[in-house]
Tab-separated table of C-alpha atoms in Angstrom:
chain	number	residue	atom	x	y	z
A	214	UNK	CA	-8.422	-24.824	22.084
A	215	UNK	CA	-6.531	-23.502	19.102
A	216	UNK	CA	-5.265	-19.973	19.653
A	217	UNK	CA	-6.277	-16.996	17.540
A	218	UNK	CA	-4.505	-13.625	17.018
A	219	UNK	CA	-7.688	-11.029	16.540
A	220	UNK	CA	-6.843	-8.210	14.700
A	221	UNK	CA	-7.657	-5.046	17.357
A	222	UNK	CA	-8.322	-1.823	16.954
A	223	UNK	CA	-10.386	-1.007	20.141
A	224	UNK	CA	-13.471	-0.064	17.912
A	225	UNK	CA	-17.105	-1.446	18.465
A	226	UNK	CA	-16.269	-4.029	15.691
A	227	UNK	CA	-12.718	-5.256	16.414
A	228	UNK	CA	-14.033	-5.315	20.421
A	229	UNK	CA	-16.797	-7.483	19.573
A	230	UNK	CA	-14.763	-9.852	17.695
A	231	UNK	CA	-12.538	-9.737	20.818
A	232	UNK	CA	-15.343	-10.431	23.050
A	233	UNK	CA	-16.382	-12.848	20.729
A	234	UNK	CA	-13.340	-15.219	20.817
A	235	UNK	CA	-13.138	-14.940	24.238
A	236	UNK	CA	-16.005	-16.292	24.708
A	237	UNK	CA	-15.417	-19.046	22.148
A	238	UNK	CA	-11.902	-20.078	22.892
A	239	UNK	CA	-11.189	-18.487	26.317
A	240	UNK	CA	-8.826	-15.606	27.042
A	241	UNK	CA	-5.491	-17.541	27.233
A	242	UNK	CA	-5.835	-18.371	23.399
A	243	UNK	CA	-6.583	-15.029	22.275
A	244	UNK	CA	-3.713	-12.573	20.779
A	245	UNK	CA	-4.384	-9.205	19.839
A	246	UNK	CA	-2.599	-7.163	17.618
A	247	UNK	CA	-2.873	-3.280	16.934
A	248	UNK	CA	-1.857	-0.872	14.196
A	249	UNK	CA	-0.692	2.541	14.530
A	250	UNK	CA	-0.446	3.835	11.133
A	251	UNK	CA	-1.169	7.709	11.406
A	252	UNK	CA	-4.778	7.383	12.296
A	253	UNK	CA	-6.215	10.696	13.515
A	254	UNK	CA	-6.522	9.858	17.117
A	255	UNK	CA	-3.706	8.221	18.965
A	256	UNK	CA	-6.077	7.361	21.786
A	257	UNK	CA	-7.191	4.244	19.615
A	258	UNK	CA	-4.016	2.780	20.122
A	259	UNK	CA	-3.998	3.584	24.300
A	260	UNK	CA	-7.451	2.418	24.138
A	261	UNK	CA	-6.769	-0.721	22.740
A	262	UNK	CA	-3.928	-1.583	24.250
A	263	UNK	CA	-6.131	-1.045	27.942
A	264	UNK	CA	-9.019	-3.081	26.509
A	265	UNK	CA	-6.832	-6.053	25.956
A	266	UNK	CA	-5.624	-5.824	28.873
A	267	UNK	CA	-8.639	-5.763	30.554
A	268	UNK	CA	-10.147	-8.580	29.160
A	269	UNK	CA	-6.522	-10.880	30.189
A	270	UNK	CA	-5.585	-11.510	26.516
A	271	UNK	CA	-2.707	-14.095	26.263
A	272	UNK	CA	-0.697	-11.324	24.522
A	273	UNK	CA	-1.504	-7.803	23.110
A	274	UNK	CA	1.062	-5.869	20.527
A	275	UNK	CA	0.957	-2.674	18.932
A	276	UNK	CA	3.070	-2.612	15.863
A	277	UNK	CA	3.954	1.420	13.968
A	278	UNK	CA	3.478	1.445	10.520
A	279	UNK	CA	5.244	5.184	10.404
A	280	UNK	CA	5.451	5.342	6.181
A	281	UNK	CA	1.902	4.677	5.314
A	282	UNK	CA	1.307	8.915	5.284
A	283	UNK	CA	4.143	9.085	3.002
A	284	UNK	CA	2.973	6.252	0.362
A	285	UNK	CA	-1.229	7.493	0.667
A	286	UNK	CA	-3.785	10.229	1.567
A	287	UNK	CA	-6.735	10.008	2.810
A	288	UNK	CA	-8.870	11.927	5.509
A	289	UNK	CA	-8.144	9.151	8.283
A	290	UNK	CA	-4.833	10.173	8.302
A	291	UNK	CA	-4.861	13.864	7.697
A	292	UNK	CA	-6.380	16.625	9.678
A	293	UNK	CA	-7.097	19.018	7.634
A	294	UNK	CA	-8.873	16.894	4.753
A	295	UNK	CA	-12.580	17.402	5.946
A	296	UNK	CA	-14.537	13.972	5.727
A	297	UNK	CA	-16.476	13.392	3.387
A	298	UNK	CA	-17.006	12.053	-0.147
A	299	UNK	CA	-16.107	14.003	-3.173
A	300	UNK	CA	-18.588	13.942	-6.168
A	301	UNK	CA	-18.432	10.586	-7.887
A	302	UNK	CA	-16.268	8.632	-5.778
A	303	UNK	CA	-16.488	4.945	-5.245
A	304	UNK	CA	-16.133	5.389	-1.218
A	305	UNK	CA	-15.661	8.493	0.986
A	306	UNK	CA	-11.933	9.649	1.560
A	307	UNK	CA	-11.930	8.035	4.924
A	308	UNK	CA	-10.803	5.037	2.900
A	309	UNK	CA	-7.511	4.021	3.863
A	310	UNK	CA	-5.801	1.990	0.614
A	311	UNK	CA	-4.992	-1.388	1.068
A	312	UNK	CA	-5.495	-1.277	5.044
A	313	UNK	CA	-7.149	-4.515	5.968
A	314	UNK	CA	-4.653	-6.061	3.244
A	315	UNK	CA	-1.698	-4.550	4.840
A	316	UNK	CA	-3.054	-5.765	8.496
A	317	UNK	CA	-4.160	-9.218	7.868
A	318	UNK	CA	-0.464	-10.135	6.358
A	319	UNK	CA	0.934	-7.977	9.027
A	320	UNK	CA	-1.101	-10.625	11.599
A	321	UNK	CA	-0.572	-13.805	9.253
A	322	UNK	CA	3.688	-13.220	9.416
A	323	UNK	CA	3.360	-12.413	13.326
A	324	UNK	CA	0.809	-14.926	13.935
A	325	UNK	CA	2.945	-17.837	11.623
A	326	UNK	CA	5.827	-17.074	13.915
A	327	UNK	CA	3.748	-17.510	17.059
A	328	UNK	CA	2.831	-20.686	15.926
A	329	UNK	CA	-0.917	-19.236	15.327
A	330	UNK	CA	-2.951	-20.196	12.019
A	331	UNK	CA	-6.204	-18.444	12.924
A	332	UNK	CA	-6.767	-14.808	12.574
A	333	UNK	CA	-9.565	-12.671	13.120
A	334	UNK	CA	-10.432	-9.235	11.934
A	335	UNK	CA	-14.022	-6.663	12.150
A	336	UNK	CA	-14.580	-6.565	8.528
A	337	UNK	CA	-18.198	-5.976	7.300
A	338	UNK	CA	-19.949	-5.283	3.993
A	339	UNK	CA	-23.729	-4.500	5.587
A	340	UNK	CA	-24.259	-0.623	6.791
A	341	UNK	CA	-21.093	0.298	5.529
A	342	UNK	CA	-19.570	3.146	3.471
A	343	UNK	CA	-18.576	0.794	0.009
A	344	UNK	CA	-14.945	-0.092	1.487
A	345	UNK	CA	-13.349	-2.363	-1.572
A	346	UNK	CA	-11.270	-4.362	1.507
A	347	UNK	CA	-14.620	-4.953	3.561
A	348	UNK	CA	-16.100	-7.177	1.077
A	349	UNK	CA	-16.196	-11.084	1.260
A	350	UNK	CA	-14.450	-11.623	-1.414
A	351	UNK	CA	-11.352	-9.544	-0.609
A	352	UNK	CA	-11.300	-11.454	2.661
A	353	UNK	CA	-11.516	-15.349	1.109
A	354	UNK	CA	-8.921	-13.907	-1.779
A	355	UNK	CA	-6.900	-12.505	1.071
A	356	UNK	CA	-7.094	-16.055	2.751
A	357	UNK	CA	-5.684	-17.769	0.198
A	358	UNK	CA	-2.915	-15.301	-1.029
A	359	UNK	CA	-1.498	-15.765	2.596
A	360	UNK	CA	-1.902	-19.441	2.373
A	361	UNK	CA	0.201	-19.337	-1.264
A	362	UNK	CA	3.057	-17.073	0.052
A	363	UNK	CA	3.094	-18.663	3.251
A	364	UNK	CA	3.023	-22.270	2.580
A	365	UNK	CA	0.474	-23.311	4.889
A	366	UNK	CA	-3.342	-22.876	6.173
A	367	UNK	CA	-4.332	-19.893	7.546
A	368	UNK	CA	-8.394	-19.234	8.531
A	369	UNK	CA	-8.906	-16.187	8.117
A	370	UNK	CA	-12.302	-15.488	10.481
A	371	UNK	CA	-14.708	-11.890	9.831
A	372	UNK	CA	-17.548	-12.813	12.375
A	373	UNK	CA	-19.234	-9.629	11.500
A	374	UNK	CA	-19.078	-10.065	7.599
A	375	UNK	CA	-22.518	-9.659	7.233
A	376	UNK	CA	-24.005	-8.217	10.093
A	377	UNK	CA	-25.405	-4.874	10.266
A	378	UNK	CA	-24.834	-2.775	13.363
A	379	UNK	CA	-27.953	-3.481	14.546
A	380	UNK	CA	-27.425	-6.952	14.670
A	381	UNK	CA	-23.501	-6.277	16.063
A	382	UNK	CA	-25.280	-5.236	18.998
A	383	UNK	CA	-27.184	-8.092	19.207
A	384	UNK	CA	-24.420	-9.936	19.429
A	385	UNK	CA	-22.743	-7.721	22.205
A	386	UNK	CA	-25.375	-8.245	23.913
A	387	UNK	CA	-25.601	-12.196	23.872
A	388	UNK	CA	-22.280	-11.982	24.565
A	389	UNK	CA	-22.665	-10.124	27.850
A	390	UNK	CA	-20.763	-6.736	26.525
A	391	UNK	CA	-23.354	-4.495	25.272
A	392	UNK	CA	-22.487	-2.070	27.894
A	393	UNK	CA	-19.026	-2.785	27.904
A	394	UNK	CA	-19.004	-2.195	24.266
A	395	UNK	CA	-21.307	0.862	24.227
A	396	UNK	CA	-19.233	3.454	26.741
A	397	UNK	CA	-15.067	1.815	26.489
A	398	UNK	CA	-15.085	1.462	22.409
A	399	UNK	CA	-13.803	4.336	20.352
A	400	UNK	CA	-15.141	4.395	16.789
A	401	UNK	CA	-16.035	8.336	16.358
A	402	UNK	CA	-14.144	10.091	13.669
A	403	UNK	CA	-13.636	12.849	16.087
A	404	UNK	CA	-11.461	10.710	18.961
A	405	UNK	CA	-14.328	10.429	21.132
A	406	UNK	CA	-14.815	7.373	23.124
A	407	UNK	CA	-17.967	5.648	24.338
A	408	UNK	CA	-21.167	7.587	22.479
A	409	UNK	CA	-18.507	9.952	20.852
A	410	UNK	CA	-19.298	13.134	19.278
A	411	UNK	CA	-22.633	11.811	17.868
A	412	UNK	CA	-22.556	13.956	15.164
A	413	UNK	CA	-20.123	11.796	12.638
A	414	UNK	CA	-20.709	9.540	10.175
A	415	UNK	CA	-19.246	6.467	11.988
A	416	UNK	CA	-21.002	8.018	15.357
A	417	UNK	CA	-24.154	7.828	13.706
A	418	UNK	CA	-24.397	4.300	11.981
A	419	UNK	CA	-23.419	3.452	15.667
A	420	UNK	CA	-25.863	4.880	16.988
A	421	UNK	CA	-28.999	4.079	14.344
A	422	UNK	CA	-27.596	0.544	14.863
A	423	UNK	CA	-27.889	0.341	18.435
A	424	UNK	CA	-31.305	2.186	18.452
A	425	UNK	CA	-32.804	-0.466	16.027
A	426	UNK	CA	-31.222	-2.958	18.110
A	427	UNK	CA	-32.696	-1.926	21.434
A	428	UNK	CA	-36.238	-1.257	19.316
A	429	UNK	CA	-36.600	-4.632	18.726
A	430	UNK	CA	-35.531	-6.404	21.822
A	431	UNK	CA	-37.857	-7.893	24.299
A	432	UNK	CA	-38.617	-6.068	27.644
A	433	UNK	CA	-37.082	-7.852	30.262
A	434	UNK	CA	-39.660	-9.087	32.787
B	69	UNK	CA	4.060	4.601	-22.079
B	70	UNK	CA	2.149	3.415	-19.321
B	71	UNK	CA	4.366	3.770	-15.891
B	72	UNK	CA	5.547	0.833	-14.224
B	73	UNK	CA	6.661	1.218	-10.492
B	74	UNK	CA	9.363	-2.026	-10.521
B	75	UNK	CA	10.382	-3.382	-6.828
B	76	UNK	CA	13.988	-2.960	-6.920
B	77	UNK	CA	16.652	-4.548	-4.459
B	78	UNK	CA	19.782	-3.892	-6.502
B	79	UNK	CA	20.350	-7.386	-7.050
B	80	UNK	CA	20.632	-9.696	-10.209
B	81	UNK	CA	17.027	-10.322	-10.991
B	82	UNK	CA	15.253	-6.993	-9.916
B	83	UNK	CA	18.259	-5.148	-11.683
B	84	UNK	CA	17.203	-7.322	-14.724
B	85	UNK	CA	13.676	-6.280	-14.378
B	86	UNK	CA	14.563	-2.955	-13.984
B	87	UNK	CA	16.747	-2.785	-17.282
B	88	UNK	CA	14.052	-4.823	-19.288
B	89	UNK	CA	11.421	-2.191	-18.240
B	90	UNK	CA	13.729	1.140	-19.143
B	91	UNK	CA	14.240	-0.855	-22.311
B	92	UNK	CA	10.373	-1.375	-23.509
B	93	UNK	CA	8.899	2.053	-21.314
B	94	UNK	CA	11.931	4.373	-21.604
B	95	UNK	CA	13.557	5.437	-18.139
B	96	UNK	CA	10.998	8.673	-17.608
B	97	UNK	CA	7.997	6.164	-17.255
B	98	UNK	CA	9.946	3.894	-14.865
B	99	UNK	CA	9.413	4.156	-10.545
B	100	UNK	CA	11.487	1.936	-8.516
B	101	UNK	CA	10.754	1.197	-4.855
B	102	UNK	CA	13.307	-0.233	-2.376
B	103	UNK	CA	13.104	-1.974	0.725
B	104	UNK	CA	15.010	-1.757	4.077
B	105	UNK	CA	13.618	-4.358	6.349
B	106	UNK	CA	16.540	-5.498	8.308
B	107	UNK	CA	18.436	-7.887	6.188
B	108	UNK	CA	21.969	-8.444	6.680
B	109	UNK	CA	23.402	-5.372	4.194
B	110	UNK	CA	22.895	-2.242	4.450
B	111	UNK	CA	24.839	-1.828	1.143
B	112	UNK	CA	22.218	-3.013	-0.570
B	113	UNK	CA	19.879	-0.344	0.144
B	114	UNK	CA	21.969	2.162	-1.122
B	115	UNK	CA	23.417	0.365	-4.056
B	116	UNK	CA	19.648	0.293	-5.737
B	117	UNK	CA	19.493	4.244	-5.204
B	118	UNK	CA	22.528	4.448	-6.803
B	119	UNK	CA	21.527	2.374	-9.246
B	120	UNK	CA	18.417	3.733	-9.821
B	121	UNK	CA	20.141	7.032	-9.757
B	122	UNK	CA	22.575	5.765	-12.567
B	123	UNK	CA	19.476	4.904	-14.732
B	124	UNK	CA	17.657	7.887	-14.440
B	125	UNK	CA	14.533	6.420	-13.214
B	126	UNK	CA	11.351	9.003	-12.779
B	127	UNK	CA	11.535	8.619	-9.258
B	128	UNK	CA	13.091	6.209	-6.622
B	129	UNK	CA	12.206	5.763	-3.244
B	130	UNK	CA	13.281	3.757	-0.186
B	131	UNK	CA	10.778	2.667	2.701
B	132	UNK	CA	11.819	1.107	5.782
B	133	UNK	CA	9.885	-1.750	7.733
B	134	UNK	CA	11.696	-1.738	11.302
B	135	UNK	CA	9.097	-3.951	12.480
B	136	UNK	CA	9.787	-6.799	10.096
B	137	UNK	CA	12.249	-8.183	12.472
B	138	UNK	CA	9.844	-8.369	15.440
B	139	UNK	CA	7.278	-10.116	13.926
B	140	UNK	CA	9.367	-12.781	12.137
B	141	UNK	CA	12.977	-14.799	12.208
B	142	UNK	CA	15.119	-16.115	9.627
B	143	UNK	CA	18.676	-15.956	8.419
B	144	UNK	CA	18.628	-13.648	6.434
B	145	UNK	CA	18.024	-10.613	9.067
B	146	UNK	CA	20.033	-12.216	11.578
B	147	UNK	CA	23.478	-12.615	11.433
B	148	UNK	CA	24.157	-14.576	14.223
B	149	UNK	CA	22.203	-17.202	12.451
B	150	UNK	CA	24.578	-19.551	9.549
B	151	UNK	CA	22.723	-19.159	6.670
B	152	UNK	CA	21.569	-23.209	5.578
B	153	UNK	CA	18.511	-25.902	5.277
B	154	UNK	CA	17.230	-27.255	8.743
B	155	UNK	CA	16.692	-30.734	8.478
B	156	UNK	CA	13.003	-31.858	7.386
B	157	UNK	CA	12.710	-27.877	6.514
B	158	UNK	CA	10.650	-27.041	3.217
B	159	UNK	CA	13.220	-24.162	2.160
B	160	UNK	CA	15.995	-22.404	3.168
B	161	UNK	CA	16.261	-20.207	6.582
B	162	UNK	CA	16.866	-17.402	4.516
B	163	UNK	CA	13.101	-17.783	3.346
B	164	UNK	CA	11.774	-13.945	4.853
B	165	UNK	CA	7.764	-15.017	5.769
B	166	UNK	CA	5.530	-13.090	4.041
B	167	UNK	CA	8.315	-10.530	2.128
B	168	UNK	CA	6.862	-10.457	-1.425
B	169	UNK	CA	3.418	-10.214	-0.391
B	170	UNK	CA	4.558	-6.878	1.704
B	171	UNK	CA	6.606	-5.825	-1.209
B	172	UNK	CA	3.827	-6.148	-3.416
B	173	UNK	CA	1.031	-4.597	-1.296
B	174	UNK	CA	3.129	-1.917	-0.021
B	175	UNK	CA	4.298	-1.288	-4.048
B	176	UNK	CA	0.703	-1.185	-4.934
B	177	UNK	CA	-0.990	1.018	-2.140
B	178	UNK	CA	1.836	3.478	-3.246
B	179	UNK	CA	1.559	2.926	-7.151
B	180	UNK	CA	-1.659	4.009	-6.870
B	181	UNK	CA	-1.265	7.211	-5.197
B	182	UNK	CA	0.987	8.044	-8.413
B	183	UNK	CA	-1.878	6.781	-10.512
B	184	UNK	CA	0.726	3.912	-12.257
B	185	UNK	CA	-1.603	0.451	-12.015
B	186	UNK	CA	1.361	-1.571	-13.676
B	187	UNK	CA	3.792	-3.215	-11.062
B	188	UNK	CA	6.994	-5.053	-11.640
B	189	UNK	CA	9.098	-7.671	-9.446
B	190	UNK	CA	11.997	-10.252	-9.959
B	191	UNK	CA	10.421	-13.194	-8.382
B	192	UNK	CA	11.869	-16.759	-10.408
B	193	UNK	CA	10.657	-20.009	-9.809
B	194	UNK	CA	12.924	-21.857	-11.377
B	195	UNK	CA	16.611	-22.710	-10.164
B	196	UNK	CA	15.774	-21.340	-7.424
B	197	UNK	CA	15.055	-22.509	-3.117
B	198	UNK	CA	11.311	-23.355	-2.742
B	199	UNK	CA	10.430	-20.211	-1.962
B	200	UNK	CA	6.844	-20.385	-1.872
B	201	UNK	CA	6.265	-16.611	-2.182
B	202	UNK	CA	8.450	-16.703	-5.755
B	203	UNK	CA	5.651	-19.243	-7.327
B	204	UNK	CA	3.136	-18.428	-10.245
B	205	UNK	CA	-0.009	-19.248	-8.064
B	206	UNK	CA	1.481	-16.783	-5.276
B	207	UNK	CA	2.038	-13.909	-7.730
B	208	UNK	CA	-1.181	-14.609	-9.774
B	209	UNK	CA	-3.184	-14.855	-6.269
B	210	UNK	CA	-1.958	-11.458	-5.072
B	211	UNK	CA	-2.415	-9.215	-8.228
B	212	UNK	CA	-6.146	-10.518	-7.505
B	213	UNK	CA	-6.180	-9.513	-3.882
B	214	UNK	CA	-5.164	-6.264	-4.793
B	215	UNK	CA	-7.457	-5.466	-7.083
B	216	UNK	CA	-9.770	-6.614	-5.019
B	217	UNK	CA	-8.864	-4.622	-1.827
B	218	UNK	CA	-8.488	-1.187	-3.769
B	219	UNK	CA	-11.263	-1.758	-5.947
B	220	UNK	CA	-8.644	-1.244	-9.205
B	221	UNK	CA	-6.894	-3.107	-12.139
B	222	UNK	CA	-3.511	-3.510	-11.342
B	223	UNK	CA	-1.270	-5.469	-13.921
B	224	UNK	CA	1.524	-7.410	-11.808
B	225	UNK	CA	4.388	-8.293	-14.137
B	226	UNK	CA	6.668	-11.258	-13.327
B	227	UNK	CA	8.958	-11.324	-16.276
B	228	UNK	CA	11.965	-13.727	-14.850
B	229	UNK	CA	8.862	-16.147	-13.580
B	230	UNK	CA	9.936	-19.251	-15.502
B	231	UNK	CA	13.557	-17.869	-16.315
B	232	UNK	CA	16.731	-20.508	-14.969
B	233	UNK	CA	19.830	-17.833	-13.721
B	234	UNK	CA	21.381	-18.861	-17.001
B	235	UNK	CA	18.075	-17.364	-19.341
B	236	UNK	CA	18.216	-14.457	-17.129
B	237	UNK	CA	21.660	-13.444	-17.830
B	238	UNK	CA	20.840	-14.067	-21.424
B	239	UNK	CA	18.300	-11.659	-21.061
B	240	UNK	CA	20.621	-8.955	-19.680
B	241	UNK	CA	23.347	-9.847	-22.467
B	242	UNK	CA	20.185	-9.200	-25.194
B	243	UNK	CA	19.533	-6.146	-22.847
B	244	UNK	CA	23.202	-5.040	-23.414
B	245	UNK	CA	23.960	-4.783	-19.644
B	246	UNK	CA	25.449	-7.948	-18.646
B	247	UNK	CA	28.492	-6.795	-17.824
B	248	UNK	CA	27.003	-3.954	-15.889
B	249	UNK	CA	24.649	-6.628	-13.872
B	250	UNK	CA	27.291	-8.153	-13.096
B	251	UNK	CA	29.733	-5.887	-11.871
B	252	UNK	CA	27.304	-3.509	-10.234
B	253	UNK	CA	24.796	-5.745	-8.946
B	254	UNK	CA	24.357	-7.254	-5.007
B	255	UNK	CA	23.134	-11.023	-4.650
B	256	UNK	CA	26.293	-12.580	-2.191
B	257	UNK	CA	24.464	-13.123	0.961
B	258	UNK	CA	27.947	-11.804	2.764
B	259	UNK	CA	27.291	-8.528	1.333
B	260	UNK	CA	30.021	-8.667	-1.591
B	261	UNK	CA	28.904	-6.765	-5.024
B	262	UNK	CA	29.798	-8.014	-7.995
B	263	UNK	CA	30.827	-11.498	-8.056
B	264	UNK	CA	30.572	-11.674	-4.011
B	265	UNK	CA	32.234	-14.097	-1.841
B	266	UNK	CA	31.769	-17.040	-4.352
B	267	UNK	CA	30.881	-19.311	-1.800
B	268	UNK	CA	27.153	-18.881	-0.495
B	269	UNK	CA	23.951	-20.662	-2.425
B	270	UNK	CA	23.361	-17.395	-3.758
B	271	UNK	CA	26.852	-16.776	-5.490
B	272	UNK	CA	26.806	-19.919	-6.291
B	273	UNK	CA	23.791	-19.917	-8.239
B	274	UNK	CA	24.553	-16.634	-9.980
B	275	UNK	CA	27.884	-18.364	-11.027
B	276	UNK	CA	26.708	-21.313	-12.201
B	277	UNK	CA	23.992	-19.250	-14.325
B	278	UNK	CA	26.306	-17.229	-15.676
B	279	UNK	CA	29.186	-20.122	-16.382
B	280	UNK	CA	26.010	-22.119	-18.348
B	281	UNK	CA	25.061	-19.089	-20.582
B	282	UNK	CA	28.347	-18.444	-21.597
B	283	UNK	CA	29.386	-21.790	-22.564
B	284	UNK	CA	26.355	-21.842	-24.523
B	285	UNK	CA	26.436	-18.184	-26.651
B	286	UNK	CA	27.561	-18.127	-29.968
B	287	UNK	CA	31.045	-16.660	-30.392
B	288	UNK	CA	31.292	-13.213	-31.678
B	289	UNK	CA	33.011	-13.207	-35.248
């Protein structure tokens, strides 16, 4: 089995990738690697760092991006901005610029050393808020950009590209994890694992998603 | 005048780039952004403030990337590594994985916070190591990805792409700061300004450059 670094940020989407290429390639192949880069809630990193260490990951590392405040604003990564999105904007200010960019190359330079040519990251463009670096494109541009400056062949895998959350679930839930998923995951704006505040906007696509999802599934005997 | 935000190391060919931009946008409309990411001078660092300084750029700024030297290895951040071609090697082991790509994105995430869409770098694919991140395709491929993963038009000018060391100081002599490049400038890979140690690739090359453009110019009556 070839290994595979998985970008992680102990979300519902990054954790179902993880659980994902577990299952696929077994946990002695899979690498994570985390970002703190002024999020709001430094419990995403803790999280994610337990998570991966839970599930027996071959390696897990948290890398501190500590000047991406100082080159951008958004509300992600400031307090006091209220989330939200101003009148006529492309995407809400929880947009972080160039994020997924910045992590992917991140992964491909770590990964390259490692000896690793597949990476792996929660990206998807159904459900979600407009994000410029969630889209397909960005992702297969991205691919080969790291390929060019690189000199060799990266794979560049978004499992969840177009999956809605209801369908995530789904997927959690063939995998075994739905529950796993559902109350250790931290996606809520407001730092609040599991079901989080509920009141968000990332609390409640995660939750419409998993009440579709549950709607729709067949009754156990 | 558009602004241009130029990625500036204090060395021959950013130092060019630099000069060519103050020349065609006038120093006010002119950003420079410098690097410290663990390579073997520190000097360097603060020779392109001062440089910057000397020009009277709009604003120069330095970020540091700490992690660079955990995720990677190569010569050129470790000195206890001689500086030379592995056998059966593509390019050099001063070849820094994935550097112009982080330059760039980095460059652009913060461009855009200072609403300037027009970036600048010194990259050369001529005369130079193999470098794959310093090739046409490379530079072409990432101004796409990042327009693509912040949803903008950024313009990413390579103006030394094609240029041999010897067009480049014809460049600065048409510039009128070829004596200034190459007194003030930092490209010896011991860390010696100016004409360095004369003995690494890098001196060497800038010697050689500068040896074939002068042979070549037309006496001055």
């Amino acid at each position: 089995m070839k290994p595979i670094l998985v970008v992680f940020s102990g979300g519902q989407d990054s954790t179902t990738c993880l659980m994902k290429a577990i299952a696929e390639r077994g946990a002695e192949n899979v690498h994570t690697l985390t970002f703190a880069y002024g999020q709001r809630h430094a419990l995403e990193v803790k999280l994610a760092e337990e998570i991966a260490k839970e599930q027996g990951v071959a390696s897990h590392k948290t890398i501190t991006v500590d000047w991406y405040r100082e080159i951008t604003h958004n509300a992600l990564m400031d307090e006091t901005t209220p989330i939200g999105r101003e009148a006529g904007a492309p995407f809400p200010n929880t947009f972080v610029e160039g994020r997924n960019a910045l992590f992917l190359l991140t992964a491909a330079i770590y990964a390259k050393s490692k000896g690793i040519l597949d990476l792996m990251i929660g990206v998807s463009d159904a459900d979600y808020s407009g994000y410029p670096d969630c889209r397909e494109a960005f992702i297969r541009s991205m691919n080969e950009t790291l390929n060019l400056a690189m000199d060799c062949r990266f794979t560049v895998y978004a499992p969840l590209q177009h999956m809605t959350k209801a369908q995530e679930w789904a997927l959690a839930d063939r995998l075994g994890c739905l529950e796993y998923i559902r109350t250790r995951t931290l996606t809520c704006y407001e730092g609040i694992p599991g079901d989080g505040c509920g009141k968000c906007p990332s609390c409640k696509l995660r939750a419409a998603g998993l009440a579709e999802y549950l709607s729709t599934k067949e009754p156990k005997e």
